[in-house]
């Protein structure tokens, strides 16, 4: 079905209430007769409620200005929000949704922490200790690629084998604000002379099939995000549906 909304300029003006400080005793975005932004976007939530039962998982794939709208927080009835009624997942594209819903090949029972020592002249401080500590804490029974063994070739080969439950990466990294998919992490060089071909880029990582429960990364600039919140190549938040 189609829901008609005001022009984007009007929607932006409506959403300003979400970022403005409220007065005493007034919620964010409050206006006479209710919360203004909720009234505008409630028509988008109405069909979701109508065609789902309480507790059913709901997947949202927003576009344009809707990337900035917390649709899950829209009050529906008796001040109950959508996310209080249903578990809500938000993905940046239908492609991501399809991939996340695809049957998994079967998770392994092991954990495989991976660490790159980078070049010998610039070893990542405490990386080996980090991996050993993580393996002990997680009760990991998978192998550990440490130091010279943690080359890009070895890392990709191990990931291709599958059968993993957790992957932990500890290595040097660099964020590229101009081209986020060119951001990279630096496994150990093979041969021992680090260069661009030894780097594992975000683009390459996005192309991998990682059927694992958890992937963690300890690297330089890993939390840098000087990019648009609307770019599907830069983010993807999701909540797995209930079993």
mmCIF file of C-alpha atoms in Angstrom:
data_model
loop_
_atom_site.group_PDB
_atom_site.id
_atom_site.type_symbol
_atom_site.label_atom_id
_atom_site.label_comp_id
_atom_site.label_asym_id
_atom_site.label_seq_id
_atom_site.Cartn_x
_atom_site.Cartn_y
_atom_site.Cartn_z
ATOM 1 C CA UNK A 1 0.000 0.000 0.000
ATOM 2 C CA UNK A 2 1.047 3.632 -0.478
ATOM 3 C CA UNK A 3 1.207 6.182 2.324
ATOM 4 C CA UNK A 4 1.360 9.839 1.319
ATOM 5 C CA UNK A 5 3.764 11.955 3.362
ATOM 6 C CA UNK A 6 4.517 15.689 3.297
ATOM 7 C CA UNK A 7 7.517 16.927 1.248
ATOM 8 C CA UNK A 8 10.974 16.272 2.686
ATOM 9 C CA UNK A 9 11.428 19.907 3.725
ATOM 10 C CA UNK A 10 8.324 19.722 5.885
ATOM 11 C CA UNK A 11 9.423 16.390 7.329
ATOM 12 C CA UNK A 12 12.799 17.837 8.290
ATOM 13 C CA UNK A 13 11.082 20.693 10.071
ATOM 14 C CA UNK A 14 8.880 18.203 11.897
ATOM 15 C CA UNK A 15 11.884 16.138 12.963
ATOM 16 C CA UNK A 16 13.655 19.101 14.506
ATOM 17 C CA UNK A 17 11.614 18.515 17.613
ATOM 18 C CA UNK A 18 13.539 15.298 18.178
ATOM 19 C CA UNK A 19 16.805 17.175 18.642
ATOM 20 C CA UNK A 20 15.550 20.239 20.470
ATOM 21 C CA UNK A 21 15.680 20.377 24.260
ATOM 22 C CA UNK A 22 12.170 19.964 25.720
ATOM 23 C CA UNK A 23 10.674 22.272 28.283
ATOM 24 C CA UNK A 24 9.992 21.172 31.830
ATOM 25 C CA UNK A 25 7.343 18.480 31.837
ATOM 26 C CA UNK A 26 7.212 18.207 28.063
ATOM 27 C CA UNK A 27 8.599 15.291 25.998
ATOM 28 C CA UNK A 28 10.810 15.701 22.954
ATOM 29 C CA UNK A 29 8.885 16.969 19.950
ATOM 30 C CA UNK A 30 5.798 17.726 22.028
ATOM 31 C CA UNK A 31 3.144 19.934 20.533
ATOM 32 C CA UNK A 32 -0.458 20.760 21.443
ATOM 33 C CA UNK A 33 -2.618 17.706 20.954
ATOM 34 C CA UNK A 34 0.218 15.191 21.097
ATOM 35 C CA UNK A 35 3.720 14.604 19.783
ATOM 36 C CA UNK A 36 3.916 16.286 16.377
ATOM 37 C CA UNK A 37 6.461 13.999 14.717
ATOM 38 C CA UNK A 38 4.572 10.896 15.823
ATOM 39 C CA UNK A 39 1.340 12.172 14.287
ATOM 40 C CA UNK A 40 3.109 12.651 10.964
ATOM 41 C CA UNK A 41 4.705 9.210 10.839
ATOM 42 C CA UNK A 42 1.979 7.181 12.529
ATOM 43 C CA UNK A 43 0.339 6.430 9.136
ATOM 44 C CA UNK A 44 3.503 4.486 8.229
ATOM 45 C CA UNK A 45 3.264 2.419 11.386
ATOM 46 C CA UNK A 46 -0.469 1.730 11.123
ATOM 47 C CA UNK A 47 -0.174 -0.910 8.335
ATOM 48 C CA UNK A 48 2.602 -2.673 10.255
ATOM 49 C CA UNK A 49 0.350 -3.030 13.269
ATOM 50 C CA UNK A 50 -2.640 -3.989 11.154
ATOM 51 C CA UNK A 51 -0.826 -6.819 9.371
ATOM 52 C CA UNK A 52 1.101 -8.271 12.313
ATOM 53 C CA UNK A 53 0.327 -9.881 15.625
ATOM 54 C CA UNK A 54 1.805 -8.650 18.865
ATOM 55 C CA UNK A 55 5.296 -10.120 19.221
ATOM 56 C CA UNK A 56 5.816 -10.777 15.500
ATOM 57 C CA UNK A 57 9.254 -9.650 14.226
ATOM 58 C CA UNK A 58 9.032 -6.560 12.004
ATOM 59 C CA UNK A 59 11.747 -5.589 9.509
ATOM 60 C CA UNK A 60 12.055 -1.985 8.376
ATOM 61 C CA UNK A 61 14.007 -0.937 5.269
ATOM 62 C CA UNK A 62 13.885 2.881 5.254
ATOM 63 C CA UNK A 63 14.988 5.149 2.441
ATOM 64 C CA UNK A 64 15.764 8.838 2.082
ATOM 65 C CA UNK A 65 14.800 10.956 5.049
ATOM 66 C CA UNK A 66 13.233 7.943 6.760
ATOM 67 C CA UNK A 67 16.759 6.849 7.686
ATOM 68 C CA UNK A 68 16.586 9.598 10.319
ATOM 69 C CA UNK A 69 13.159 8.664 11.692
ATOM 70 C CA UNK A 70 12.895 6.355 14.730
ATOM 71 C CA UNK A 71 9.793 4.583 13.435
ATOM 72 C CA UNK A 72 10.186 1.923 16.106
ATOM 73 C CA UNK A 73 9.558 4.637 18.727
ATOM 74 C CA UNK A 74 6.265 5.852 17.266
ATOM 75 C CA UNK A 75 3.500 5.525 19.837
ATOM 76 C CA UNK A 76 0.600 3.448 18.652
ATOM 77 C CA UNK A 77 -2.088 2.904 21.283
ATOM 78 C CA UNK A 78 -2.126 3.895 24.959
ATOM 79 C CA UNK A 79 1.394 5.302 24.477
ATOM 80 C CA UNK A 80 2.734 1.851 23.534
ATOM 81 C CA UNK A 81 5.489 2.209 20.937
ATOM 82 C CA UNK A 82 5.981 -0.115 17.996
ATOM 83 C CA UNK A 83 9.152 -1.615 19.505
ATOM 84 C CA UNK A 84 7.274 -2.348 22.741
ATOM 85 C CA UNK A 85 4.670 -4.260 20.749
ATOM 86 C CA UNK A 86 7.012 -6.032 18.329
ATOM 87 C CA UNK A 87 10.742 -6.775 18.008
ATOM 88 C CA UNK A 88 11.890 -4.366 15.293
ATOM 89 C CA UNK A 89 14.839 -4.822 12.948
ATOM 90 C CA UNK A 90 16.163 -1.992 10.766
ATOM 91 C CA UNK A 91 18.370 -2.720 7.760
ATOM 92 C CA UNK A 92 19.749 -0.226 5.213
ATOM 93 C CA UNK A 93 18.582 -2.212 2.188
ATOM 94 C CA UNK A 94 16.401 -5.135 1.163
ATOM 95 C CA UNK A 95 19.563 -6.922 0.024
ATOM 96 C CA UNK A 96 20.932 -6.869 3.557
ATOM 97 C CA UNK A 97 17.600 -8.132 4.884
ATOM 98 C CA UNK A 98 17.558 -11.027 2.416
ATOM 99 C CA UNK A 99 21.094 -12.005 3.307
ATOM 100 C CA UNK A 100 20.430 -11.937 7.033
ATOM 101 C CA UNK A 101 17.325 -14.085 6.626
ATOM 102 C CA UNK A 102 19.094 -16.674 4.447
ATOM 103 C CA UNK A 103 19.528 -20.084 6.096
ATOM 104 C CA UNK A 104 22.870 -20.417 7.799
ATOM 105 C CA UNK A 105 25.176 -23.215 6.748
ATOM 106 C CA UNK A 106 25.561 -24.207 10.349
ATOM 107 C CA UNK A 107 27.679 -22.528 12.960
ATOM 108 C CA UNK A 108 30.687 -24.304 14.277
ATOM 109 C CA UNK A 109 31.331 -24.900 17.924
ATOM 110 C CA UNK A 110 34.795 -23.405 17.889
ATOM 111 C CA UNK A 111 36.157 -19.916 18.154
ATOM 112 C CA UNK A 112 38.963 -18.677 15.929
ATOM 113 C CA UNK A 113 40.689 -15.512 17.144
ATOM 114 C CA UNK A 114 42.854 -14.055 14.388
ATOM 115 C CA UNK A 115 45.622 -11.566 15.010
ATOM 116 C CA UNK A 116 48.073 -9.865 12.678
ATOM 117 C CA UNK A 117 51.459 -8.815 13.965
ATOM 118 C CA UNK A 118 51.839 -6.499 10.950
ATOM 119 C CA UNK A 119 55.432 -5.857 9.968
ATOM 120 C CA UNK A 120 58.149 -6.580 12.483
ATOM 121 C CA UNK A 121 59.057 -2.897 12.716
ATOM 122 C CA UNK A 122 55.513 -1.879 13.696
ATOM 123 C CA UNK A 123 54.025 -4.668 15.786
ATOM 124 C CA UNK A 124 50.591 -3.966 17.217
ATOM 125 C CA UNK A 125 51.057 -3.530 20.945
ATOM 126 C CA UNK A 126 49.542 -6.297 23.063
ATOM 127 C CA UNK A 127 47.820 -7.957 20.076
ATOM 128 C CA UNK A 128 49.141 -11.409 20.927
ATOM 129 C CA UNK A 129 48.145 -10.995 24.575
ATOM 130 C CA UNK A 130 44.713 -9.774 23.472
ATOM 131 C CA UNK A 131 44.091 -12.882 21.396
ATOM 132 C CA UNK A 132 45.393 -15.293 24.008
ATOM 133 C CA UNK A 133 43.258 -13.634 26.680
ATOM 134 C CA UNK A 134 40.174 -13.698 24.456
ATOM 135 C CA UNK A 135 40.715 -17.359 23.633
ATOM 136 C CA UNK A 136 40.954 -18.241 27.318
ATOM 137 C CA UNK A 137 37.920 -16.163 28.292
ATOM 138 C CA UNK A 138 35.794 -17.626 25.490
ATOM 139 C CA UNK A 139 36.952 -21.184 26.010
ATOM 140 C CA UNK A 140 37.996 -21.125 22.373
ATOM 141 C CA UNK A 141 38.983 -24.419 20.851
ATOM 142 C CA UNK A 142 39.754 -23.068 17.401
ATOM 143 C CA UNK A 143 43.248 -22.389 16.114
ATOM 144 C CA UNK A 144 44.935 -19.018 16.531
ATOM 145 C CA UNK A 145 46.673 -17.243 13.683
ATOM 146 C CA UNK A 146 49.321 -15.186 15.417
ATOM 147 C CA UNK A 147 52.286 -13.169 14.186
ATOM 148 C CA UNK A 148 53.791 -14.336 10.896
ATOM 149 C CA UNK A 149 51.060 -16.973 10.484
ATOM 150 C CA UNK A 150 48.330 -14.316 10.335
ATOM 151 C CA UNK A 151 48.751 -13.350 6.678
ATOM 152 C CA UNK A 152 45.894 -12.187 4.487
ATOM 153 C CA UNK A 153 46.054 -15.446 2.553
ATOM 154 C CA UNK A 154 45.860 -17.516 5.733
ATOM 155 C CA UNK A 155 43.032 -15.445 7.193
ATOM 156 C CA UNK A 156 40.903 -15.681 4.037
ATOM 157 C CA UNK A 157 41.616 -19.393 3.685
ATOM 158 C CA UNK A 158 40.497 -20.072 7.251
ATOM 159 C CA UNK A 159 37.330 -18.022 6.850
ATOM 160 C CA UNK A 160 36.522 -19.903 3.635
ATOM 161 C CA UNK A 161 36.610 -23.211 5.527
ATOM 162 C CA UNK A 162 33.732 -22.093 7.766
ATOM 163 C CA UNK A 163 32.827 -24.022 10.895
ATOM 164 C CA UNK A 164 33.507 -21.037 13.142
ATOM 165 C CA UNK A 165 31.488 -19.545 15.956
ATOM 166 C CA UNK A 166 33.499 -16.408 16.760
ATOM 167 C CA UNK A 167 36.110 -14.513 14.761
ATOM 168 C CA UNK A 168 38.373 -12.016 16.519
ATOM 169 C CA UNK A 169 40.697 -9.736 14.542
ATOM 170 C CA UNK A 170 43.443 -7.663 16.162
ATOM 171 C CA UNK A 171 45.609 -5.711 13.743
ATOM 172 C CA UNK A 172 46.568 -2.308 12.438
ATOM 173 C CA UNK A 173 43.858 -0.497 10.487
ATOM 174 C CA UNK A 174 43.077 2.724 8.681
ATOM 175 C CA UNK A 175 39.733 4.440 8.043
ATOM 176 C CA UNK A 176 39.223 6.195 4.696
ATOM 177 C CA UNK A 177 36.633 8.955 5.155
ATOM 178 C CA UNK A 178 36.513 9.732 1.422
ATOM 179 C CA UNK A 179 35.952 6.098 0.419
ATOM 180 C CA UNK A 180 34.834 4.047 3.457
ATOM 181 C CA UNK A 181 34.880 0.747 1.563
ATOM 182 C CA UNK A 182 38.589 1.309 0.925
ATOM 183 C CA UNK A 183 39.239 1.349 4.675
ATOM 184 C CA UNK A 184 41.505 -1.521 5.591
ATOM 185 C CA UNK A 185 43.070 -3.690 8.247
ATOM 186 C CA UNK A 186 46.645 -4.945 7.950
ATOM 187 C CA UNK A 187 47.281 -8.666 8.419
ATOM 188 C CA UNK A 188 50.865 -9.855 8.630
ATOM 189 C CA UNK A 189 52.742 -9.338 5.348
ATOM 190 C CA UNK A 190 53.448 -12.260 3.045
ATOM 191 C CA UNK A 191 56.226 -11.902 1.989
ATOM 192 C CA UNK A 192 57.397 -9.755 4.929
ATOM 193 C CA UNK A 193 57.095 -6.353 3.256
ATOM 194 C CA UNK A 194 53.654 -4.841 3.906
ATOM 195 C CA UNK A 195 51.975 -3.246 0.924
ATOM 196 C CA UNK A 196 48.497 -2.433 -0.409
ATOM 197 C CA UNK A 197 47.987 -5.989 -1.658
ATOM 198 C CA UNK A 198 48.424 -7.324 1.875
ATOM 199 C CA UNK A 199 45.609 -5.191 3.245
ATOM 200 C CA UNK A 200 42.147 -6.579 3.846
ATOM 201 C CA UNK A 201 39.695 -3.876 2.800
ATOM 202 C CA UNK A 202 36.158 -3.214 3.968
ATOM 203 C CA UNK A 203 35.032 -3.989 0.426
ATOM 204 C CA UNK A 204 36.619 -7.434 0.629
ATOM 205 C CA UNK A 205 35.174 -8.056 4.080
ATOM 206 C CA UNK A 206 31.686 -7.148 2.841
ATOM 207 C CA UNK A 207 32.037 -9.801 0.152
ATOM 208 C CA UNK A 208 32.775 -12.606 2.600
ATOM 209 C CA UNK A 209 30.167 -15.094 3.787
ATOM 210 C CA UNK A 210 30.652 -15.111 7.551
ATOM 211 C CA UNK A 211 28.212 -17.561 9.117
ATOM 212 C CA UNK A 212 29.360 -16.880 12.640
ATOM 213 C CA UNK A 213 27.737 -15.737 15.854
ATOM 214 C CA UNK A 214 30.123 -12.877 16.540
ATOM 215 C CA UNK A 215 32.871 -10.923 14.781
ATOM 216 C CA UNK A 216 35.001 -8.529 16.822
ATOM 217 C CA UNK A 217 37.703 -6.159 15.652
ATOM 218 C CA UNK A 218 40.466 -4.481 17.588
ATOM 219 C CA UNK A 219 42.205 -2.041 15.250
ATOM 220 C CA UNK A 220 43.260 1.576 14.904
ATOM 221 C CA UNK A 221 40.465 3.982 13.905
ATOM 222 C CA UNK A 222 37.844 1.244 14.150
ATOM 223 C CA UNK A 223 35.219 3.607 15.616
ATOM 224 C CA UNK A 224 35.822 6.536 13.269
ATOM 225 C CA UNK A 225 32.687 7.436 11.325
ATOM 226 C CA UNK A 226 32.991 10.737 9.479
ATOM 227 C CA UNK A 227 30.342 9.629 7.012
ATOM 228 C CA UNK A 228 26.684 10.153 6.251
ATOM 229 C CA UNK A 229 24.243 8.286 8.452
ATOM 230 C CA UNK A 230 22.233 7.497 5.338
ATOM 231 C CA UNK A 231 24.879 5.537 3.452
ATOM 232 C CA UNK A 232 23.988 1.811 3.292
ATOM 233 C CA UNK A 233 27.661 0.968 2.711
ATOM 234 C CA UNK A 234 28.629 2.299 6.126
ATOM 235 C CA UNK A 235 26.187 0.859 8.585
ATOM 236 C CA UNK A 236 23.621 -1.809 9.226
ATOM 237 C CA UNK A 237 21.881 -2.386 12.518
ATOM 238 C CA UNK A 238 19.696 -5.416 12.978
ATOM 239 C CA UNK A 239 18.053 -7.521 15.630
ATOM 240 C CA UNK A 240 17.647 -11.242 14.877
ATOM 241 C CA UNK A 241 14.023 -12.414 14.974
ATOM 242 C CA UNK A 242 12.916 -14.485 17.918
ATOM 243 C CA UNK A 243 13.249 -18.249 17.412
#
